[in-house]
mmCIF file of C-alpha atoms in Angstrom:
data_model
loop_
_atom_site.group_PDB
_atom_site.id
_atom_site.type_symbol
_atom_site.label_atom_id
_atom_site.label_comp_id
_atom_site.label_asym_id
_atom_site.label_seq_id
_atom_site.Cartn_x
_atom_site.Cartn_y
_atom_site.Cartn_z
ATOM 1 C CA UNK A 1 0.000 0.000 0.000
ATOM 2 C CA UNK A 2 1.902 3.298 -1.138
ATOM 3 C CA UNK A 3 -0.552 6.114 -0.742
ATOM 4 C CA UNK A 4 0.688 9.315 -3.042
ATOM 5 C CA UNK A 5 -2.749 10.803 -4.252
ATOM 6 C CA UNK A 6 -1.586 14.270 -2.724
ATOM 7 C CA UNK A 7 1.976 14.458 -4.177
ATOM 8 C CA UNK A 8 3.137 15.893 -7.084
ATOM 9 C CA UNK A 9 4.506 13.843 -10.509
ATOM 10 C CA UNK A 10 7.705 14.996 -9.351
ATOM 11 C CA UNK A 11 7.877 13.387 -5.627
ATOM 12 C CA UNK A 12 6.101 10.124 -6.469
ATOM 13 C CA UNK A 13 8.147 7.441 -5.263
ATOM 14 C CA UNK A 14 8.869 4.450 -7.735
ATOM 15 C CA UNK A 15 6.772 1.344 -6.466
ATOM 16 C CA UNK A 16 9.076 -1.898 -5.661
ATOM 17 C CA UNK A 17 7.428 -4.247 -8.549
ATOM 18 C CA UNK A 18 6.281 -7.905 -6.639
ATOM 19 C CA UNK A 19 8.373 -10.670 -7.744
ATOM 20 C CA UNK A 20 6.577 -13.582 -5.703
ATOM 21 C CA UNK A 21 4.514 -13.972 -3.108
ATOM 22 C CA UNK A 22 4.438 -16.944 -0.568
ATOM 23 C CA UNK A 23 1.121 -17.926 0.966
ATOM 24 C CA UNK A 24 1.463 -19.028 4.576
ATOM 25 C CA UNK A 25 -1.535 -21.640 6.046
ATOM 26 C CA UNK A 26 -2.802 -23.502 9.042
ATOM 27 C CA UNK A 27 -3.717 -25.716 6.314
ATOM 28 C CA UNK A 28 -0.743 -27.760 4.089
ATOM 29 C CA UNK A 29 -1.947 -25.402 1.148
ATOM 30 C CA UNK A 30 -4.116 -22.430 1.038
ATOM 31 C CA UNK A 31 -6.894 -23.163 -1.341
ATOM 32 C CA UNK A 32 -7.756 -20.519 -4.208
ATOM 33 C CA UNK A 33 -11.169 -19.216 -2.286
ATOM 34 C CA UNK A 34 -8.819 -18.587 0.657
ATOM 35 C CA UNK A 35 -6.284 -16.226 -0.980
ATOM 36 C CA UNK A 36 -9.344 -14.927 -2.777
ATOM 37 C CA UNK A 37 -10.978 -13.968 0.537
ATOM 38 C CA UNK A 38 -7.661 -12.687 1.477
ATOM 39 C CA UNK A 39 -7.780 -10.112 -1.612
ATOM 40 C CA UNK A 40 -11.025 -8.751 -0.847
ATOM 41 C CA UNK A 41 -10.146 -8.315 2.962
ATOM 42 C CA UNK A 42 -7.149 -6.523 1.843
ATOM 43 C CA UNK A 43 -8.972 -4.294 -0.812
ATOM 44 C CA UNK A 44 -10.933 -2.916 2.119
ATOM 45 C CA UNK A 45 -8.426 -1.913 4.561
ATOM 46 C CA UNK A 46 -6.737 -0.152 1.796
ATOM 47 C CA UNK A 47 -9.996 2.113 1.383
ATOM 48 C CA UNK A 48 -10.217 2.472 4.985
ATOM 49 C CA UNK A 49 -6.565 3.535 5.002
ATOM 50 C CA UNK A 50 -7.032 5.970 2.206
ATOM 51 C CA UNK A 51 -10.603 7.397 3.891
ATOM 52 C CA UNK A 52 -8.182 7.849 7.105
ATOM 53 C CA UNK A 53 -5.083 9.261 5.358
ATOM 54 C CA UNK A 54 -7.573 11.871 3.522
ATOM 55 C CA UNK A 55 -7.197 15.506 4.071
ATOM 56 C CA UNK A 56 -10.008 17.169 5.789
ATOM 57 C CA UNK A 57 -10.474 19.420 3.003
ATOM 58 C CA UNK A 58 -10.839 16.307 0.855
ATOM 59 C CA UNK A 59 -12.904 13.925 2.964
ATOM 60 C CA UNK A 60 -15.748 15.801 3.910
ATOM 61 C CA UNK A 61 -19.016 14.190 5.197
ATOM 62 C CA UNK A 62 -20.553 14.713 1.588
ATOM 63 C CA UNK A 63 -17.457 12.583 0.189
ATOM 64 C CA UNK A 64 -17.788 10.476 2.553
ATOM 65 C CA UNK A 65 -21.424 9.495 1.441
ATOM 66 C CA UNK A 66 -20.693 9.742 -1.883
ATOM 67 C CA UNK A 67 -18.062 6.516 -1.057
ATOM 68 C CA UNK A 68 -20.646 5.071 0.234
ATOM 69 C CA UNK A 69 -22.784 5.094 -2.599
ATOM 70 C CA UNK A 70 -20.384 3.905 -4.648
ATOM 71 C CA UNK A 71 -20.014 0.723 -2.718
ATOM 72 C CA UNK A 72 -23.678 0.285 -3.061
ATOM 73 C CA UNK A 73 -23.323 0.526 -7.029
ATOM 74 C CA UNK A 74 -20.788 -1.547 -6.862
ATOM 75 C CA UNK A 75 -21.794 -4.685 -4.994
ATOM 76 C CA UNK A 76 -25.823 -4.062 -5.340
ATOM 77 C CA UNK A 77 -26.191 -2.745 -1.955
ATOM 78 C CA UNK A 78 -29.047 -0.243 -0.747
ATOM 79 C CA UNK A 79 -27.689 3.044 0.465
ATOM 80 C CA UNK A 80 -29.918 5.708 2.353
ATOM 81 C CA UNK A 81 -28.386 9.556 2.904
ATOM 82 C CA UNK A 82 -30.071 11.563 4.938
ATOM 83 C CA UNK A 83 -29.975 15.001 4.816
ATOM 84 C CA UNK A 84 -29.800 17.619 7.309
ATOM 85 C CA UNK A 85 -33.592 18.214 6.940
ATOM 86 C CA UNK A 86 -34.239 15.010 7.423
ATOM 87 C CA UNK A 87 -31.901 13.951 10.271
ATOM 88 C CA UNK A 88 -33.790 16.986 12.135
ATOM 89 C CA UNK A 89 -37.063 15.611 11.491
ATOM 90 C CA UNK A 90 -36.177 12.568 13.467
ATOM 91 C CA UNK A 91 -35.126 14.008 16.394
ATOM 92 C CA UNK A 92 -31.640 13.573 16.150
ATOM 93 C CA UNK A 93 -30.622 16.755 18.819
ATOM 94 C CA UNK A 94 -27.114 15.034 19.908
ATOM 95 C CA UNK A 95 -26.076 14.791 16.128
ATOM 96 C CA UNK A 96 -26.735 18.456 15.217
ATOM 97 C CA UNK A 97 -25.524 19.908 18.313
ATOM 98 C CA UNK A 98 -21.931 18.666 17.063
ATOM 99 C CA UNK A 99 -22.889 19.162 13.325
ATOM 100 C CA UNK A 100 -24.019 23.099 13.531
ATOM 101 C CA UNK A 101 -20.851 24.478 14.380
ATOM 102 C CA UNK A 102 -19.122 23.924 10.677
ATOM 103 C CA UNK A 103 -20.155 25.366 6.998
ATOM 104 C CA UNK A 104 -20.898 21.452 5.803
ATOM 105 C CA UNK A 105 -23.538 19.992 6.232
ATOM 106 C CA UNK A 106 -24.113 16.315 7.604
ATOM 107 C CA UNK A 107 -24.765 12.994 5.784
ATOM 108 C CA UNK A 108 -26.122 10.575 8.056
ATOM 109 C CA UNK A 109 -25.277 7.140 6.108
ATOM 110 C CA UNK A 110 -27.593 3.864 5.905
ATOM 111 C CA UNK A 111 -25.561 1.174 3.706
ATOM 112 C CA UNK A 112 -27.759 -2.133 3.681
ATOM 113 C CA UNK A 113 -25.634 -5.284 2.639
ATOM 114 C CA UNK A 114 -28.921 -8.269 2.300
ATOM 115 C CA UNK A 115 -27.719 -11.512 1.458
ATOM 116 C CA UNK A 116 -29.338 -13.965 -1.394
ATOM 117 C CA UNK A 117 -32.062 -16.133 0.539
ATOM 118 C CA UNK A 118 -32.582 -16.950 4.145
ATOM 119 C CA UNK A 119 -31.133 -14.185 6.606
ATOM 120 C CA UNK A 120 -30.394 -15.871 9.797
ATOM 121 C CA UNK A 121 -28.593 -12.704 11.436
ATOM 122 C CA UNK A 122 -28.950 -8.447 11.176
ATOM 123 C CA UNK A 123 -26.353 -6.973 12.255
ATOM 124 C CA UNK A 124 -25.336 -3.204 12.857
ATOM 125 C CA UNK A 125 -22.427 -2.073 12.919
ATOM 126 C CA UNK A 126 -21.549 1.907 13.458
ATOM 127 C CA UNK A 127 -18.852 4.227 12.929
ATOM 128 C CA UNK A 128 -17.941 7.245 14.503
ATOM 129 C CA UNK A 129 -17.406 9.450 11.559
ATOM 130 C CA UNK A 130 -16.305 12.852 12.189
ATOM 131 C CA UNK A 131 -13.984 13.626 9.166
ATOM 132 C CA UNK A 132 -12.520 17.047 11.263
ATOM 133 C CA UNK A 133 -12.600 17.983 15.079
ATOM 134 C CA UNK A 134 -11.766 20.909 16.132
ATOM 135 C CA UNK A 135 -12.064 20.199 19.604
ATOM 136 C CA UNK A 136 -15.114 23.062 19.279
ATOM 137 C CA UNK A 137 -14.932 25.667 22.225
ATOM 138 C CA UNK A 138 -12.891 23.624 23.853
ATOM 139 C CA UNK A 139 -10.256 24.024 21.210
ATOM 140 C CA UNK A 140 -7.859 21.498 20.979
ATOM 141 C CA UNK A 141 -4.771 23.665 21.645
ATOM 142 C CA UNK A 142 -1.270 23.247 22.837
ATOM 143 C CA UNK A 143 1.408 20.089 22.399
ATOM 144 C CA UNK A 144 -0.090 17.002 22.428
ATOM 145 C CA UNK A 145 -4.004 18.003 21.405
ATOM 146 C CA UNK A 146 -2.695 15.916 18.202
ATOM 147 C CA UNK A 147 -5.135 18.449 16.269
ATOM 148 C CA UNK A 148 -3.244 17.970 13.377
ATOM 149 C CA UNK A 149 -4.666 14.741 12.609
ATOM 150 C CA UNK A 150 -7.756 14.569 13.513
ATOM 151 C CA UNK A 151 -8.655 13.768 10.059
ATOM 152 C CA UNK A 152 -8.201 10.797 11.555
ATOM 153 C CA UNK A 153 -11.408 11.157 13.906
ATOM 154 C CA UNK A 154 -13.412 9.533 11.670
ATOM 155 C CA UNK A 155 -11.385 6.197 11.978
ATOM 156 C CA UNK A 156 -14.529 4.235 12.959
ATOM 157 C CA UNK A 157 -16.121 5.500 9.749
ATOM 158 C CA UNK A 158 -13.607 4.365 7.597
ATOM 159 C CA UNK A 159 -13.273 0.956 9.239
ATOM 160 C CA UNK A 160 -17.075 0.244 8.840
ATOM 161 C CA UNK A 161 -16.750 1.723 5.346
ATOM 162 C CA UNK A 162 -13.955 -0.743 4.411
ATOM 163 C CA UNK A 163 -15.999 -4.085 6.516
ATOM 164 C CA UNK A 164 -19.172 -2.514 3.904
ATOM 165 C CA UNK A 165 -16.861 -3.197 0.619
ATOM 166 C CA UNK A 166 -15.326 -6.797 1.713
ATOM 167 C CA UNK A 167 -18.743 -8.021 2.738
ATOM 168 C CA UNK A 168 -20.238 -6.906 -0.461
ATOM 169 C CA UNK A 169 -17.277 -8.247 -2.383
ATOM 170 C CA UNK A 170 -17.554 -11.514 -0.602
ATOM 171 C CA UNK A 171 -21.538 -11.902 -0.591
ATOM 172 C CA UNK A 172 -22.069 -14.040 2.378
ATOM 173 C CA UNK A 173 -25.184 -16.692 2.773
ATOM 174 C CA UNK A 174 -27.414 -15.840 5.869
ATOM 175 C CA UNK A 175 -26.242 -12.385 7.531
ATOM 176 C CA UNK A 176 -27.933 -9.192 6.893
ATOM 177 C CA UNK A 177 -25.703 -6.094 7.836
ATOM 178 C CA UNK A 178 -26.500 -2.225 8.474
ATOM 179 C CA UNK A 179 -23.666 -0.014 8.058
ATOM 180 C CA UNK A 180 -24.266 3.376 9.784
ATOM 181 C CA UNK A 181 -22.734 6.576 9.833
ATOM 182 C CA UNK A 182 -23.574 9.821 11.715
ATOM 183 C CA UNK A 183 -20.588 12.077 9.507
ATOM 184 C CA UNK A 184 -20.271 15.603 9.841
ATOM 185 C CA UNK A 185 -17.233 18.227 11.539
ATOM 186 C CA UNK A 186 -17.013 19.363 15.222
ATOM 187 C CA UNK A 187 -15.937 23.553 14.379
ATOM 188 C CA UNK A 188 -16.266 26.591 16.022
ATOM 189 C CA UNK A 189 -18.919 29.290 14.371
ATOM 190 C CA UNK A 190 -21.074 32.138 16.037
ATOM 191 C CA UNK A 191 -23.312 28.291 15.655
ATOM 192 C CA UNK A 192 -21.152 26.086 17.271
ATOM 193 C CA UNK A 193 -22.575 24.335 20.026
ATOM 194 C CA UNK A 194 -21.260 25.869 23.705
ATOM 195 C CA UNK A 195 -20.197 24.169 26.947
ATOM 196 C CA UNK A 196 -23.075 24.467 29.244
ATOM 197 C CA UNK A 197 -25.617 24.056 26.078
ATOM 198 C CA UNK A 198 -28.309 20.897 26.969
ATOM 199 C CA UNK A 199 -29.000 18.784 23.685
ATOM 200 C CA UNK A 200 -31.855 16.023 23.185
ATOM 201 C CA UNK A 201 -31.574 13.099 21.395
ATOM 202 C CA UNK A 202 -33.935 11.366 19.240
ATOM 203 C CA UNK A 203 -34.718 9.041 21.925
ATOM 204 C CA UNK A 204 -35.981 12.163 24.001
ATOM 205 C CA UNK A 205 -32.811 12.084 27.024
ATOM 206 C CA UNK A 206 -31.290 15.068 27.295
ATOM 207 C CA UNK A 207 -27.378 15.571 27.412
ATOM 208 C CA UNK A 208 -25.572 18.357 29.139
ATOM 209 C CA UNK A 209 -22.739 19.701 27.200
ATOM 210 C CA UNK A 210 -19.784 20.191 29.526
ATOM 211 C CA UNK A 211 -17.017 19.843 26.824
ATOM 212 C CA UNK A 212 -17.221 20.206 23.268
ATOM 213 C CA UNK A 213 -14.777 18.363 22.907
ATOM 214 C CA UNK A 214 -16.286 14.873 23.935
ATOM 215 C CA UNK A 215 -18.487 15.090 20.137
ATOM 216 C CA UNK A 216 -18.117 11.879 19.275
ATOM 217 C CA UNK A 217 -20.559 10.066 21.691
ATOM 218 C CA UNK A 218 -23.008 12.643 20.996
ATOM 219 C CA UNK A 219 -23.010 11.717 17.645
ATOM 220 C CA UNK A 220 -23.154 8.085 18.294
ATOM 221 C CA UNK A 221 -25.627 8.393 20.402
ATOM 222 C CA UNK A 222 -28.441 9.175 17.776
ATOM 223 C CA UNK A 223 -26.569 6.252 15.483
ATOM 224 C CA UNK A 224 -27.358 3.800 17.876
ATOM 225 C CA UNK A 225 -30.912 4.745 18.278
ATOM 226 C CA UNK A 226 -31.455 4.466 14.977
ATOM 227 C CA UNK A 227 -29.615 1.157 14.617
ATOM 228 C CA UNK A 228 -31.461 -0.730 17.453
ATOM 229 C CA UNK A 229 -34.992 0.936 15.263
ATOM 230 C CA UNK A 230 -33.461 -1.558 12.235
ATOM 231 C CA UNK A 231 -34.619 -4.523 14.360
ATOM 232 C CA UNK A 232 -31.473 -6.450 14.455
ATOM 233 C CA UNK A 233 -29.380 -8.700 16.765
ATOM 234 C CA UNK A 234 -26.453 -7.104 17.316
ATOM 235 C CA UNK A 235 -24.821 -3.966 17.384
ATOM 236 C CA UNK A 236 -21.153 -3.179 17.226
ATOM 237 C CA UNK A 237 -20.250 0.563 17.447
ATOM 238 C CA UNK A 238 -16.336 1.733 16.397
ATOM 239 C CA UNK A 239 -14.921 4.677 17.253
ATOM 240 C CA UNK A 240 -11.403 6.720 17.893
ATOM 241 C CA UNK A 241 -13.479 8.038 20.892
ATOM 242 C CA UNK A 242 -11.306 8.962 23.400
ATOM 243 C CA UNK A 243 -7.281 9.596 24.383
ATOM 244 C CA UNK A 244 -7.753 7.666 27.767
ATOM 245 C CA UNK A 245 -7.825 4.163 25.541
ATOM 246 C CA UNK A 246 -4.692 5.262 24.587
ATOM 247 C CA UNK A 247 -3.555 5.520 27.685
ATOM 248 C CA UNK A 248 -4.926 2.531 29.181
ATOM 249 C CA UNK A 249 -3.686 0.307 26.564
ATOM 250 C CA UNK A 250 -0.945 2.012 24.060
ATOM 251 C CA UNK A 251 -1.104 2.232 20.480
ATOM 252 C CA UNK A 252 -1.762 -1.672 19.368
ATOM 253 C CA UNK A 253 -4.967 -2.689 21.096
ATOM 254 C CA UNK A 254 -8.174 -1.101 21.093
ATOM 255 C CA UNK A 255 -11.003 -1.340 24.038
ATOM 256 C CA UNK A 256 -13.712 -3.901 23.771
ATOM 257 C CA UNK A 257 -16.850 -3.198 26.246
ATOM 258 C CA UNK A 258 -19.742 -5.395 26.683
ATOM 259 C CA UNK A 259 -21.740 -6.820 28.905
ATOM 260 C CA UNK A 260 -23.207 -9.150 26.107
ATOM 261 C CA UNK A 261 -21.058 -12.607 26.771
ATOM 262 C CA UNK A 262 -22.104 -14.334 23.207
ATOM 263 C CA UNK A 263 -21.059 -10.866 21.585
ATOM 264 C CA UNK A 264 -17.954 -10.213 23.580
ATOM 265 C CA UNK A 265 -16.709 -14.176 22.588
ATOM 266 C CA UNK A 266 -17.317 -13.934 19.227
ATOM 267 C CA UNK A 267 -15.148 -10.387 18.812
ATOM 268 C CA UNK A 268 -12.544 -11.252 20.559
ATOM 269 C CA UNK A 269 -12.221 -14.603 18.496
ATOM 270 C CA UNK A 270 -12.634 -12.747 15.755
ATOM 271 C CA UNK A 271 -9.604 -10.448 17.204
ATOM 272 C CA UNK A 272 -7.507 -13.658 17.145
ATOM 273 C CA UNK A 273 -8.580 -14.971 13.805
ATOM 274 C CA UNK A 274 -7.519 -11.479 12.340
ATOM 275 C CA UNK A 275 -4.655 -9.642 13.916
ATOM 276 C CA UNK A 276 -6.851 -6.660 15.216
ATOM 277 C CA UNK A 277 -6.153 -6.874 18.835
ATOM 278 C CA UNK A 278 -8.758 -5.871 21.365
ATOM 279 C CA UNK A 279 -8.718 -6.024 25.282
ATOM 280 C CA UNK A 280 -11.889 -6.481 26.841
ATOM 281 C CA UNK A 281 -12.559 -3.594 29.579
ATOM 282 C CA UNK A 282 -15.549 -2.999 32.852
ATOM 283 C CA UNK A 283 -18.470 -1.984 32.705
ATOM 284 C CA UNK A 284 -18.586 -1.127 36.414
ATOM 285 C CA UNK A 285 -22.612 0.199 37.019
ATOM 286 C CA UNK A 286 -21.070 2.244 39.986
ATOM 287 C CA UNK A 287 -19.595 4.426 37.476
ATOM 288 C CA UNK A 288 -22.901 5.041 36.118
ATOM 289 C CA UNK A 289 -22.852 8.304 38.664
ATOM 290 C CA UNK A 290 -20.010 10.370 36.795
ATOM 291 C CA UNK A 291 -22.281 10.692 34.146
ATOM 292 C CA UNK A 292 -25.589 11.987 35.741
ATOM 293 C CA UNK A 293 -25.933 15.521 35.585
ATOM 294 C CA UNK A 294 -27.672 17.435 37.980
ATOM 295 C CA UNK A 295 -29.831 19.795 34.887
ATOM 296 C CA UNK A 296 -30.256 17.159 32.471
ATOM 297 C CA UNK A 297 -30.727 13.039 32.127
ATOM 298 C CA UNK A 298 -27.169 13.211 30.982
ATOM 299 C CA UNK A 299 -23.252 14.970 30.869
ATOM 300 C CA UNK A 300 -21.071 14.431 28.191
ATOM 301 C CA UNK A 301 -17.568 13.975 30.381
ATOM 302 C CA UNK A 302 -17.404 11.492 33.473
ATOM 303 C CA UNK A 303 -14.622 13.165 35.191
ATOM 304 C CA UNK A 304 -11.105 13.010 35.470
ATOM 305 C CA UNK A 305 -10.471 9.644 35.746
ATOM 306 C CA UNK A 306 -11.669 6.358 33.692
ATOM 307 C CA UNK A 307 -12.563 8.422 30.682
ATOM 308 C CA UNK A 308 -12.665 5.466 28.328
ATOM 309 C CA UNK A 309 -14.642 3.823 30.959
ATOM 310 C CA UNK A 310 -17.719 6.585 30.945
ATOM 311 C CA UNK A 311 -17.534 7.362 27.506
ATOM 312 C CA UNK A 312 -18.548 3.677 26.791
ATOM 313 C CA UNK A 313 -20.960 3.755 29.758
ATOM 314 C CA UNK A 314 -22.358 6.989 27.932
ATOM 315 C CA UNK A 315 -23.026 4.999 24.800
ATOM 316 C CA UNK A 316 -24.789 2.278 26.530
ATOM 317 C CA UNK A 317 -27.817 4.481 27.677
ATOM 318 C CA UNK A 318 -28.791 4.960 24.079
ATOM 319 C CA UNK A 319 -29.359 1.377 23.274
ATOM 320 C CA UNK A 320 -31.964 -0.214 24.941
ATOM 321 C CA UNK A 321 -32.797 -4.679 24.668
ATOM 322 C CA UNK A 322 -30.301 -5.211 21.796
ATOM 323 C CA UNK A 323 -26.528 -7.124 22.879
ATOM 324 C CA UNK A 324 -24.213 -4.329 22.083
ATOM 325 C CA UNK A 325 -20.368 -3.893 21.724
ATOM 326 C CA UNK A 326 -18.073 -0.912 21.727
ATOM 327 C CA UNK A 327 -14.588 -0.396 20.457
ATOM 328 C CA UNK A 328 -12.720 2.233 21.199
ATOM 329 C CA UNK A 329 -9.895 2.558 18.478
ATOM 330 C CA UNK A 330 -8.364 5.732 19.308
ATOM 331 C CA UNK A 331 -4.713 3.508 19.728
ATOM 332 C CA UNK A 332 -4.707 1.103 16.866
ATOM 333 C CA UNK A 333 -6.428 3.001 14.356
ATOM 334 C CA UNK A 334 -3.163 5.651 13.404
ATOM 335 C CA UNK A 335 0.820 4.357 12.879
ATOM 336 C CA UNK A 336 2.906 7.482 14.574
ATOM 337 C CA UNK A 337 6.115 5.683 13.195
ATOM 338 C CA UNK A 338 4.672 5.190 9.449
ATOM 339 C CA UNK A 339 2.754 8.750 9.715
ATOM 340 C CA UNK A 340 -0.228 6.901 8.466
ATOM 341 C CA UNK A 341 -3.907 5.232 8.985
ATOM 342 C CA UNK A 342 -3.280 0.985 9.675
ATOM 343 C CA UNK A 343 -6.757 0.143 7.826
ATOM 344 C CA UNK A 344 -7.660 -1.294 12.080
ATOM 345 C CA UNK A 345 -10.767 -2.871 12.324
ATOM 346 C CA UNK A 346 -11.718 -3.988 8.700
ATOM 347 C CA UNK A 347 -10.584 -7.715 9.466
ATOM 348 C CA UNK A 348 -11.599 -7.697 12.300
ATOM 349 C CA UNK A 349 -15.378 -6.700 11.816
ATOM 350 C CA UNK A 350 -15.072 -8.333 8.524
ATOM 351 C CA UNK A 351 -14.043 -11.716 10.273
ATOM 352 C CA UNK A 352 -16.942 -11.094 12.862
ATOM 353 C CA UNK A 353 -19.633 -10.757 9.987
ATOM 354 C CA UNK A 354 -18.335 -13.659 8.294
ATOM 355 C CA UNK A 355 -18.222 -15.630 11.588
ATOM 356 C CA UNK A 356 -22.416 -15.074 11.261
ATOM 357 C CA UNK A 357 -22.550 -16.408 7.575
ATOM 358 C CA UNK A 358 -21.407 -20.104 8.735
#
């Protein structure tokens, strides 16, 4: 993978031309379909590494639906956008509270993958897609607020982006999946959503905005209302939503909450199976406090301490009966050595849908 779509003809490097290529197995000899399987897997981190590697000023929420689309074209997929207009008319408050502060407006993104005959399995899976953040009032400023790549915010985007093309390039028997995006920016305008503002969400709880800077979860929180209204079994949410899973657990692993044993198995086989690693963190209901606030149902920052922990607890108050998983990515999902997006997540979500089609 040699990503130069932003250089000029004149700093392109030459690519090293492939001589051979040696196929290691489990098995005595990888079988055609295998390697085959392989290819497609591959073809979709790339576009989740080139999605992550984009520019802000080229990967915009409107580009990002319109890659959407074309993954529906390509592989016969249904794909919803829904416009500002219509994201308001279903309630979604959290969403455009984040959304109103920038000059572009947001694509919320339904990509329907529905398999030939019987579907034994829906799944959802969800992806944090905010292709710039600002930080908003709360400015990400000084070293280490890393605002110079969060173009890479949208991470969880581009991983369920990339999981959309290999399971449409694969076609599995018996699993129906929902691939669902809440994109937009997180700016500062005279209509940028302030610290102290109080947001509902489509489910009717209201959220206390203490920092502007904890967007994502807002955002996912109308996402995952809408994906538990699709009627399906499980839900899987991805997201680079917070700097304390990077601090908890470095810049290999992501964080794996749920309280859902069956789900929680089958990702973290799936982890194994793929190379994505994941660590399996608390959902301690005594933290459930840090994130009451005393105006509203809900505040948008637990406190000092545990952040990964309440932002996932957050989450969990906008899905209601269905088993649900979060992964926090914020680690994995960006290479500070190579200066570039890793593609995390696509086999491993990939390997998890495919896990359903057997």
């Amino acid at each position: 993978y040699i990503d130069d779509r932003y250089k000029s003809s004149d700093n392109i490097e030459n690519t090293i031309k492939t001589k051979s290529i040696d196929i290691f197995s489990e098995k005595s000899e990888a079988s055609e379909d295998e390697i085959l399987i392989g290819k497609k897997i591959a073809l979709g981190v790339n576009l989740a590494k080139d999605l992550v590697n984009a520019p802000p000023n080229f990967l915009t929420p409107a580009s990002m639906a319109d890659t959407a689309i074309m993954i529906a074209k390509e592989h016969k997929m249904e794909c919803e956008i829904l416009e500002e207009s219509e994201i308001r008319k279903m309630g979604m408050g959290a969403y455009l509270g984040v959304s109103q502060g920038s000059g572009l407006p947001p694509k919320f993104i339904h990509l329907t993958y529905t398999p030939k005959g019987t579907v034994k399995k829906k799944l959802a899976i969800v992806g944090k897609g905010l292709t710039f953040d600002s930080g908003g009032y709360n400015l990400k400023a000084g070293a280490g607020s890393m605002i110079e790549l969060m173009k890479f915010d949208m991470g969880g985007a581009a991983a369920t982006l990339g999981t959309a093309k290999v399971i449409g390039n694969i076609s599995p028997d018996n699993v129906e999946v929902h691939f669902i995006i809440a994109a937009c920016e997180n700016m500062i305008s005279d209509k940028a959503m302030r610290p102290g503002d109080i947001l509902t969400a489509s489910n009717g709880k209201t959220i206390e905005v203490l920092n502007t800077d904890a967007e994502g979860r807002l955002t996912l929180a109308d996402a995952l209302i809408y994906a538990e209204n699709q009627n399906v079994d499980f839900i899987v949410d991805c997201a680079t939503l917070t700097g304390a899973a990077i601090v908890a657990l470095g810049p290999h692993y992501a964080c794996l909450y749920s309280d859902n044993d069956e789900l929680r198995s089958g990702l973290l086989n799936s982890s194994k199976k793929s190379g994505d690693k994941l660590w399996h963190m608390p959902l301690p209901a005594e933290y459930n406090e840090m994130i009451k606030s005393k105006i509203a149902d809900l505040k948008n920052v637990g406190g000092k301490w545990g952040g990964s922990i309440t932002a996932a607890l957050f989450l969990k108050e906008f899905v209601n009966d269905t088993p649900w998983a979060h992964i926090d990515l914020a680690g994995p999902v960006w290479s500070e050595k190579e200066g570039a997006a890793t593609g995390y997540g696509v086999r491993l979500l990939s390997s998890w849908v495919l896990s359903h089609s057997e």
